[in-house]
Amino acid sequence: MTDQTVLVCGAGAMGRQIAMLAALGGYETRLYDVAEPQLDDALHNLRELMARRVDKGRNSAEEVAAAFERLTVTTDLEVAASGVDAVIEAIVERLDVKRELFAQLSEYAPATAVLATNSSSIVSSKLADVVSHPERLCNLHFFNPPLVLKLVELVQGPHTADETIERFTAIAERMQRVVVKLDKEIFGFVVNRVLRAIFDESIYLYESGIASVEDIDTAVTQGLNHPIGPFALLDLTGIDVNYHIKQLEAEDLGDPAAGPSKTLTELYEAGHLGRKTGRGFYDYGSK
């Protein structure tokens, strides 16, 4: 089967850029979200972002114009899922909300459509029982920001058919992404498991009074040649995202001690979610 139509669910920072990758890859692309203002913001943001990419020579004006011609947005999931070949979910990192969405997708999308969740903390086997033909379901994890970072992690659950993996490999490669395949499910996959160790140790050093946020970030960027320090990266990806991931990790391990740290919890509860709110581990001032 040659997939031609891709539906992306969720018009947040990840979903909108995944949709643009699909449109740039030549797919007829539908971007769905429950909120009309989120879709309006997504289109506005993508037009600004792609204009900058054209100015920098990363994309041609012609290919960007053609991509926007292939991209449509909607708040009607039934319409969005009708006749699609593939679906990529990129909504909030909550299992109950994802399960509800995939149950609806199972009803609205064709039985031949392959389905993927962008989550790296909720493996697809936790969604499989709400999907008819669960062999068409897997994880396809993009990295933030998807238009910049080439890697995707493709995870084959115990229920996932080889054909599903083959089709999503072809889709990701048509988006010009680099695919790393995991043959078994594991919480956090490859990159985030390595990153989690860095985050946890950095927060431990800070909370123990060993070094400041700034000095730990400097040590990592200058000593390990990382492009960004762990605390700056936590602010970039979102304190809320990382807070919820740590909650899911604690549930997955059955170990409350693996949950969010004291500092992460305090920032989350105060609404200091990183760059998107202007304050996290760092103060970014007003937008």
mmCIF file of N, CA and C in Angstrom, residues 40-147:
data_model
loop_
_atom_site.group_PDB
_atom_site.id
_atom_site.type_symbol
_atom_site.label_atom_id
_atom_site.label_comp_id
_atom_site.label_asym_id
_atom_site.label_seq_id
_atom_site.Cartn_x
_atom_site.Cartn_y
_atom_site.Cartn_z
ATOM 1 N N ASP A 40 -5.716 28.085 14.601
ATOM 2 C CA ASP A 40 -5.367 29.403 14.042
ATOM 3 C C ASP A 40 -3.940 29.777 14.410
ATOM 4 N N ASP A 41 -3.582 29.543 15.678
ATOM 5 C CA ASP A 41 -2.228 29.851 16.141
ATOM 6 C C ASP A 41 -1.213 28.973 15.427
ATOM 7 N N ALA A 42 -1.561 27.706 15.204
ATOM 8 C CA ALA A 42 -0.647 26.787 14.530
ATOM 9 C C ALA A 42 -0.334 27.265 13.113
ATOM 10 N N LEU A 43 -1.358 27.663 12.375
ATOM 11 C CA LEU A 43 -1.144 28.137 11.003
ATOM 12 C C LEU A 43 -0.320 29.417 10.978
ATOM 13 N N HIS A 44 -0.646 30.333 11.889
ATOM 14 C CA HIS A 44 0.102 31.597 11.969
ATOM 15 C C HIS A 44 1.567 31.323 12.292
ATOM 16 N N ASN A 45 1.795 30.464 13.274
ATOM 17 C CA ASN A 45 3.160 30.128 13.682
ATOM 18 C C ASN A 45 3.925 29.421 12.567
ATOM 19 N N LEU A 46 3.271 28.504 11.879
ATOM 20 C CA LEU A 46 3.933 27.773 10.800
ATOM 21 C C LEU A 46 4.296 28.697 9.641
ATOM 22 N N ARG A 47 3.432 29.643 9.329
ATOM 23 C CA ARG A 47 3.740 30.574 8.235
ATOM 24 C C ARG A 47 4.956 31.431 8.584
ATOM 25 N N GLU A 48 5.036 31.890 9.824
ATOM 26 C CA GLU A 48 6.201 32.661 10.258
ATOM 27 C C GLU A 48 7.460 31.795 10.246
ATOM 28 N N LEU A 49 7.330 30.584 10.771
ATOM 29 C CA LEU A 49 8.471 29.672 10.863
ATOM 30 C C LEU A 49 8.996 29.297 9.480
ATOM 31 N N MET A 50 8.090 28.974 8.576
ATOM 32 C CA MET A 50 8.515 28.557 7.240
ATOM 33 C C MET A 50 9.067 29.733 6.443
ATOM 34 N N ALA A 51 8.555 30.935 6.691
ATOM 35 C CA ALA A 51 9.117 32.118 6.031
ATOM 36 C C ALA A 51 10.577 32.317 6.442
ATOM 37 N N ARG A 52 10.883 32.074 7.720
ATOM 38 C CA ARG A 52 12.268 32.188 8.186
ATOM 39 C C ARG A 52 13.136 31.095 7.557
ATOM 40 N N ARG A 53 12.561 29.897 7.399
ATOM 41 C CA ARG A 53 13.323 28.812 6.790
ATOM 42 C C ARG A 53 13.621 29.105 5.318
ATOM 43 N N VAL A 54 12.679 29.743 4.651
ATOM 44 C CA VAL A 54 12.910 30.141 3.264
ATOM 45 C C VAL A 54 14.012 31.198 3.207
ATOM 46 N N ASP A 55 13.948 32.177 4.108
ATOM 47 C CA ASP A 55 14.965 33.236 4.145
ATOM 48 C C ASP A 55 16.362 32.666 4.371
ATOM 49 N N LYS A 56 16.431 31.584 5.162
ATOM 50 C CA LYS A 56 17.730 30.981 5.472
ATOM 51 C C LYS A 56 18.149 29.931 4.447
ATOM 52 N N GLY A 57 17.309 29.706 3.436
ATOM 53 C CA GLY A 57 17.650 28.766 2.386
ATOM 54 C C GLY A 57 17.430 27.308 2.741
ATOM 55 N N ARG A 58 16.712 27.044 3.819
ATOM 56 C CA ARG A 58 16.478 25.658 4.228
ATOM 57 C C ARG A 58 15.359 25.001 3.423
ATOM 58 N N ASN A 59 14.442 25.807 2.941
ATOM 59 C CA ASN A 59 13.380 25.339 2.052
ATOM 60 C C ASN A 59 13.174 26.387 0.973
ATOM 61 N N SER A 60 12.701 25.948 -0.187
ATOM 62 C CA SER A 60 12.400 26.912 -1.243
ATOM 63 C C SER A 60 10.990 27.457 -1.049
ATOM 64 N N ALA A 61 10.759 28.656 -1.558
ATOM 65 C CA ALA A 61 9.430 29.263 -1.457
ATOM 66 C C ALA A 61 8.393 28.401 -2.155
ATOM 67 N N GLU A 62 8.785 27.755 -3.246
ATOM 68 C CA GLU A 62 7.854 26.932 -4.023
ATOM 69 C C GLU A 62 7.425 25.691 -3.238
ATOM 70 N N GLU A 63 8.385 25.020 -2.594
ATOM 71 C CA GLU A 63 8.016 23.804 -1.870
ATOM 72 C C GLU A 63 7.188 24.133 -0.627
ATOM 73 N N VAL A 64 7.451 25.275 -0.002
ATOM 74 C CA VAL A 64 6.659 25.684 1.159
ATOM 75 C C VAL A 64 5.234 26.034 0.733
ATOM 76 N N ALA A 65 5.084 26.765 -0.368
ATOM 77 C CA ALA A 65 3.748 27.117 -0.868
ATOM 78 C C ALA A 65 2.962 25.859 -1.207
ATOM 79 N N ALA A 66 3.621 24.887 -1.836
ATOM 80 C CA ALA A 66 2.960 23.627 -2.188
ATOM 81 C C ALA A 66 2.561 22.852 -0.938
ATOM 82 N N ALA A 67 3.401 22.900 0.092
ATOM 83 C CA ALA A 67 3.093 22.204 1.339
ATOM 84 C C ALA A 67 1.852 22.791 2.003
ATOM 85 N N PHE A 68 1.758 24.109 2.029
ATOM 86 C CA PHE A 68 0.571 24.737 2.625
ATOM 87 C C PHE A 68 -0.690 24.425 1.824
ATOM 88 N N GLU A 69 -0.546 24.218 0.517
ATOM 89 C CA GLU A 69 -1.690 23.817 -0.310
ATOM 90 C C GLU A 69 -2.184 22.424 0.091
ATOM 91 N N ARG A 70 -1.268 21.587 0.569
ATOM 92 C CA ARG A 70 -1.628 20.216 0.954
ATOM 93 C C ARG A 70 -2.099 20.116 2.396
ATOM 94 N N LEU A 71 -1.998 21.199 3.159
ATOM 95 C CA LEU A 71 -2.318 21.178 4.591
ATOM 96 C C LEU A 71 -3.683 21.785 4.865
ATOM 97 N N THR A 72 -4.565 21.026 5.514
ATOM 98 C CA THR A 72 -5.868 21.540 5.939
ATOM 99 C C THR A 72 -6.014 21.329 7.443
ATOM 100 N N VAL A 73 -6.849 22.142 8.084
ATOM 101 C CA VAL A 73 -7.062 22.039 9.528
ATOM 102 C C VAL A 73 -8.550 21.880 9.807
ATOM 103 N N THR A 74 -8.850 21.213 10.921
ATOM 104 C CA THR A 74 -10.251 20.991 11.271
ATOM 105 C C THR A 74 -10.395 20.673 12.753
ATOM 106 N N THR A 75 -11.573 20.964 13.296
ATOM 107 C CA THR A 75 -11.920 20.562 14.663
ATOM 108 C C THR A 75 -12.879 19.369 14.655
ATOM 109 N N ASP A 76 -13.156 18.828 13.490
ATOM 110 C CA ASP A 76 -14.089 17.697 13.345
ATOM 111 C C ASP A 76 -13.278 16.419 13.128
ATOM 112 N N LEU A 77 -13.160 15.605 14.168
ATOM 113 C CA LEU A 77 -12.319 14.412 14.084
ATOM 114 C C LEU A 77 -12.876 13.400 13.090
ATOM 115 N N GLU A 78 -14.189 13.253 13.037
ATOM 116 C CA GLU A 78 -14.779 12.284 12.114
ATOM 117 C C GLU A 78 -14.442 12.633 10.670
ATOM 118 N N VAL A 79 -14.550 13.920 10.336
ATOM 119 C CA VAL A 79 -14.193 14.377 8.996
ATOM 120 C C VAL A 79 -12.694 14.212 8.763
ATOM 121 N N ALA A 80 -11.896 14.574 9.782
ATOM 122 C CA ALA A 80 -10.440 14.515 9.653
ATOM 123 C C ALA A 80 -9.948 13.093 9.399
ATOM 124 N N ALA A 81 -10.570 12.109 10.042
ATOM 125 C CA ALA A 81 -10.102 10.727 9.969
ATOM 126 C C ALA A 81 -10.666 9.971 8.771
ATOM 127 N N SER A 82 -11.663 10.524 8.133
ATOM 128 C CA SER A 82 -12.317 9.824 7.028
ATOM 129 C C SER A 82 -11.345 9.598 5.864
ATOM 130 N N GLY A 83 -11.147 8.348 5.501
ATOM 131 C CA GLY A 83 -10.352 8.007 4.327
ATOM 132 C C GLY A 83 -8.850 8.169 4.457
ATOM 133 N N VAL A 84 -8.332 8.421 5.662
ATOM 134 C CA VAL A 84 -6.886 8.637 5.798
ATOM 135 C C VAL A 84 -6.127 7.310 5.717
ATOM 136 N N ASP A 85 -4.856 7.406 5.386
ATOM 137 C CA ASP A 85 -3.990 6.230 5.327
ATOM 138 C C ASP A 85 -3.187 6.033 6.605
ATOM 139 N N ALA A 86 -2.859 7.146 7.272
ATOM 140 C CA ALA A 86 -2.024 7.065 8.476
ATOM 141 C C ALA A 86 -2.404 8.185 9.430
ATOM 142 N N VAL A 87 -2.305 7.899 10.730
ATOM 143 C CA VAL A 87 -2.608 8.880 11.770
ATOM 144 C C VAL A 87 -1.432 8.949 12.735
ATOM 145 N N ILE A 88 -1.017 10.176 13.068
ATOM 146 C CA ILE A 88 0.015 10.390 14.087
ATOM 147 C C ILE A 88 -0.595 11.253 15.177
ATOM 148 N N GLU A 89 -0.647 10.726 16.377
ATOM 149 C CA GLU A 89 -1.230 11.452 17.518
ATOM 150 C C GLU A 89 -0.145 12.207 18.268
ATOM 151 N N ALA A 90 -0.416 13.490 18.559
ATOM 152 C CA ALA A 90 0.542 14.319 19.306
ATOM 153 C C ALA A 90 -0.211 15.228 20.259
ATOM 154 N N ILE A 91 -1.102 14.640 21.063
ATOM 155 C CA ILE A 91 -1.897 15.431 21.998
ATOM 156 C C ILE A 91 -1.252 15.391 23.388
ATOM 157 N N VAL A 92 -1.985 15.852 24.384
ATOM 158 C CA VAL A 92 -1.475 15.953 25.752
ATOM 159 C C VAL A 92 -1.008 14.583 26.258
ATOM 160 N N GLU A 93 0.021 14.602 27.105
ATOM 161 C CA GLU A 93 0.650 13.369 27.591
ATOM 162 C C GLU A 93 -0.136 12.801 28.771
ATOM 163 N N ARG A 94 -1.381 12.394 28.489
ATOM 164 C CA ARG A 94 -2.240 11.779 29.502
ATOM 165 C C ARG A 94 -2.866 10.535 28.910
ATOM 166 N N LEU A 95 -2.706 9.413 29.606
ATOM 167 C CA LEU A 95 -3.163 8.133 29.082
ATOM 168 C C LEU A 95 -4.663 8.114 28.838
ATOM 169 N N ASP A 96 -5.458 8.661 29.772
ATOM 170 C CA ASP A 96 -6.905 8.604 29.611
ATOM 171 C C ASP A 96 -7.374 9.377 28.384
ATOM 172 N N VAL A 97 -6.740 10.527 28.126
ATOM 173 C CA VAL A 97 -7.121 11.340 26.967
ATOM 174 C C VAL A 97 -6.699 10.646 25.673
ATOM 175 N N LYS A 98 -5.517 10.053 25.679
ATOM 176 C CA LYS A 98 -5.057 9.334 24.481
ATOM 177 C C LYS A 98 -5.957 8.132 24.193
ATOM 178 N N ARG A 99 -6.339 7.402 25.222
ATOM 179 C CA ARG A 99 -7.197 6.229 25.032
ATOM 180 C C ARG A 99 -8.542 6.644 24.428
ATOM 181 N N GLU A 100 -9.071 7.747 24.901
ATOM 182 C CA GLU A 100 -10.336 8.237 24.354
ATOM 183 C C GLU A 100 -10.191 8.594 22.875
ATOM 184 N N LEU A 101 -9.088 9.271 22.543
ATOM 185 C CA LEU A 101 -8.857 9.656 21.149
ATOM 186 C C LEU A 101 -8.693 8.429 20.256
ATOM 187 N N PHE A 102 -7.891 7.455 20.678
ATOM 188 C CA PHE A 102 -7.659 6.284 19.833
ATOM 189 C C PHE A 102 -8.914 5.427 19.680
ATOM 190 N N ALA A 103 -9.772 5.430 20.687
ATOM 191 C CA ALA A 103 -11.058 4.733 20.543
ATOM 192 C C ALA A 103 -11.897 5.400 19.448
ATOM 193 N N GLN A 104 -11.871 6.741 19.413
ATOM 194 C CA GLN A 104 -12.595 7.469 18.368
ATOM 195 C C GLN A 104 -11.956 7.239 16.998
ATOM 196 N N LEU A 105 -10.637 7.260 16.951
ATOM 197 C CA LEU A 105 -9.945 7.015 15.686
ATOM 198 C C LEU A 105 -10.260 5.627 15.150
ATOM 199 N N SER A 106 -10.355 4.660 16.047
ATOM 200 C CA SER A 106 -10.679 3.300 15.646
ATOM 201 C C SER A 106 -12.053 3.227 15.001
ATOM 202 N N GLU A 107 -12.932 4.121 15.428
ATOM 203 C CA GLU A 107 -14.287 4.173 14.867
ATOM 204 C C GLU A 107 -14.327 4.940 13.552
ATOM 205 N N TYR A 108 -13.591 6.053 13.471
ATOM 206 C CA TYR A 108 -13.712 6.965 12.332
ATOM 207 C C TYR A 108 -12.755 6.662 11.178
ATOM 208 N N ALA A 109 -11.545 6.216 11.496
ATOM 209 C CA ALA A 109 -10.544 5.989 10.443
ATOM 210 C C ALA A 109 -10.770 4.632 9.784
ATOM 211 N N PRO A 110 -10.350 4.480 8.540
ATOM 212 C CA PRO A 110 -10.476 3.173 7.879
ATOM 213 C C PRO A 110 -9.688 2.099 8.635
ATOM 214 N N ALA A 111 -10.156 0.877 8.561
ATOM 215 C CA ALA A 111 -9.478 -0.233 9.241
ATOM 216 C C ALA A 111 -8.089 -0.476 8.663
ATOM 217 N N THR A 112 -7.845 0.042 7.457
ATOM 218 C CA THR A 112 -6.536 -0.126 6.812
ATOM 219 C C THR A 112 -5.530 0.944 7.228
ATOM 220 N N ALA A 113 -5.990 1.983 7.933
ATOM 221 C CA ALA A 113 -5.088 3.074 8.334
ATOM 222 C C ALA A 113 -4.166 2.618 9.448
ATOM 223 N N VAL A 114 -2.892 2.987 9.346
ATOM 224 C CA VAL A 114 -1.955 2.711 10.433
ATOM 225 C C VAL A 114 -1.984 3.877 11.414
ATOM 226 N N LEU A 115 -1.784 3.570 12.693
ATOM 227 C CA LEU A 115 -1.932 4.546 13.765
ATOM 228 C C LEU A 115 -0.659 4.597 14.597
ATOM 229 N N ALA A 116 -0.250 5.809 14.971
ATOM 230 C CA ALA A 116 0.948 5.951 15.799
ATOM 231 C C ALA A 116 0.718 7.022 16.853
ATOM 232 N N THR A 117 1.312 6.811 18.016
ATOM 233 C CA THR A 117 1.370 7.844 19.031
ATOM 234 C C THR A 117 2.781 8.414 19.072
ATOM 235 N N ASN A 118 2.882 9.725 19.200
ATOM 236 C CA ASN A 118 4.173 10.395 19.291
ATOM 237 C C ASN A 118 4.782 10.277 20.689
ATOM 238 N N SER A 119 4.029 9.726 21.628
ATOM 239 C CA SER A 119 4.493 9.655 23.013
ATOM 240 C C SER A 119 5.746 8.801 23.158
ATOM 241 N N SER A 120 6.635 9.229 24.059
ATOM 242 C CA SER A 120 7.788 8.404 24.417
ATOM 243 C C SER A 120 7.632 7.814 25.810
ATOM 244 N N SER A 121 6.557 8.183 26.495
ATOM 245 C CA SER A 121 6.360 7.698 27.859
ATOM 246 C C SER A 121 5.140 6.781 27.972
ATOM 247 N N ILE A 122 4.267 6.810 26.975
ATOM 248 C CA ILE A 122 3.102 5.923 26.954
ATOM 249 C C ILE A 122 3.273 4.985 25.762
ATOM 250 N N VAL A 123 3.610 3.752 26.039
ATOM 251 C CA VAL A 123 3.840 2.795 24.956
ATOM 252 C C VAL A 123 2.501 2.409 24.340
ATOM 253 N N SER A 124 2.554 2.015 23.067
ATOM 254 C CA SER A 124 1.308 1.787 22.334
ATOM 255 C C SER A 124 0.517 0.603 22.865
ATOM 256 N N SER A 125 1.153 -0.326 23.573
ATOM 257 C CA SER A 125 0.409 -1.460 24.133
ATOM 258 C C SER A 125 -0.618 -1.009 25.172
ATOM 259 N N LYS A 126 -0.428 0.193 25.752
ATOM 260 C CA LYS A 126 -1.401 0.729 26.706
ATOM 261 C C LYS A 126 -2.621 1.325 26.005
ATOM 262 N N LEU A 127 -2.561 1.380 24.682
ATOM 263 C CA LEU A 127 -3.673 1.902 23.888
ATOM 264 C C LEU A 127 -4.308 0.819 23.026
ATOM 265 N N ALA A 128 -3.637 -0.312 22.918
ATOM 266 C CA ALA A 128 -4.018 -1.326 21.932
ATOM 267 C C ALA A 128 -5.420 -1.878 22.147
ATOM 268 N N ASP A 129 -5.867 -1.989 23.402
ATOM 269 C CA ASP A 129 -7.159 -2.622 23.660
ATOM 270 C C ASP A 129 -8.349 -1.765 23.253
ATOM 271 N N VAL A 130 -8.130 -0.468 22.972
ATOM 272 C CA VAL A 130 -9.239 0.387 22.533
ATOM 273 C C VAL A 130 -9.263 0.530 21.016
ATOM 274 N N VAL A 131 -8.317 -0.133 20.335
ATOM 275 C CA VAL A 131 -8.184 -0.026 18.880
ATOM 276 C C VAL A 131 -8.567 -1.348 18.229
ATOM 277 N N SER A 132 -9.467 -1.276 17.253
ATOM 278 C CA SER A 132 -9.718 -2.473 16.458
ATOM 279 C C SER A 132 -8.491 -2.708 15.574
ATOM 280 N N HIS A 133 -8.137 -3.948 15.368
ATOM 281 C CA HIS A 133 -6.932 -4.303 14.614
ATOM 282 C C HIS A 133 -5.693 -3.623 15.220
ATOM 283 N N PRO A 134 -5.358 -3.963 16.471
ATOM 284 C CA PRO A 134 -4.214 -3.304 17.140
ATOM 285 C C PRO A 134 -2.883 -3.554 16.463
ATOM 286 N N GLU A 135 -2.840 -4.497 15.520
ATOM 287 C CA GLU A 135 -1.592 -4.728 14.789
ATOM 288 C C GLU A 135 -1.177 -3.522 13.960
ATOM 289 N N ARG A 136 -2.066 -2.566 13.775
ATOM 290 C CA ARG A 136 -1.742 -1.375 12.979
ATOM 291 C C ARG A 136 -1.270 -0.198 13.846
ATOM 292 N N LEU A 137 -0.990 -0.446 15.123
ATOM 293 C CA LEU A 137 -0.664 0.604 16.086
ATOM 294 C C LEU A 137 0.779 0.487 16.560
ATOM 295 N N CYS A 138 1.470 1.639 16.682
ATOM 296 C CA CYS A 138 2.853 1.651 17.190
ATOM 297 C C CYS A 138 3.172 3.025 17.767
ATOM 298 N N ASN A 139 4.397 3.182 18.254
ATOM 299 C CA ASN A 139 4.922 4.496 18.654
ATOM 300 C C ASN A 139 5.808 5.040 17.552
ATOM 301 N N LEU A 140 5.628 6.316 17.230
ATOM 302 C CA LEU A 140 6.506 7.025 16.294
ATOM 303 C C LEU A 140 6.855 8.347 16.970
ATOM 304 N N HIS A 141 8.040 8.389 17.590
ATOM 305 C CA HIS A 141 8.406 9.502 18.463
ATOM 306 C C HIS A 141 9.317 10.488 17.758
ATOM 307 N N PHE A 142 8.803 11.701 17.525
ATOM 308 C CA PHE A 142 9.587 12.795 16.968
ATOM 309 C C PHE A 142 10.224 13.581 18.109
ATOM 310 N N PHE A 143 11.238 14.374 17.767
ATOM 311 C CA PHE A 143 11.937 15.173 18.769
ATOM 312 C C PHE A 143 11.684 16.654 18.532
ATOM 313 N N ASN A 144 11.707 17.409 19.605
ATOM 314 C CA ASN A 144 11.341 18.824 19.583
ATOM 315 C C ASN A 144 12.572 19.711 19.336
ATOM 316 N N PRO A 145 12.532 20.584 18.288
ATOM 317 C CA PRO A 145 11.430 20.810 17.343
ATOM 318 C C PRO A 145 11.525 19.868 16.139
ATOM 319 N N PRO A 146 10.416 19.268 15.728
ATOM 320 C CA PRO A 146 10.447 18.249 14.677
ATOM 321 C C PRO A 146 11.029 18.726 13.347
ATOM 322 N N LEU A 147 10.843 19.993 12.999
ATOM 323 C CA LEU A 147 11.379 20.488 11.733
ATOM 324 C C LEU A 147 12.901 20.573 11.735
#
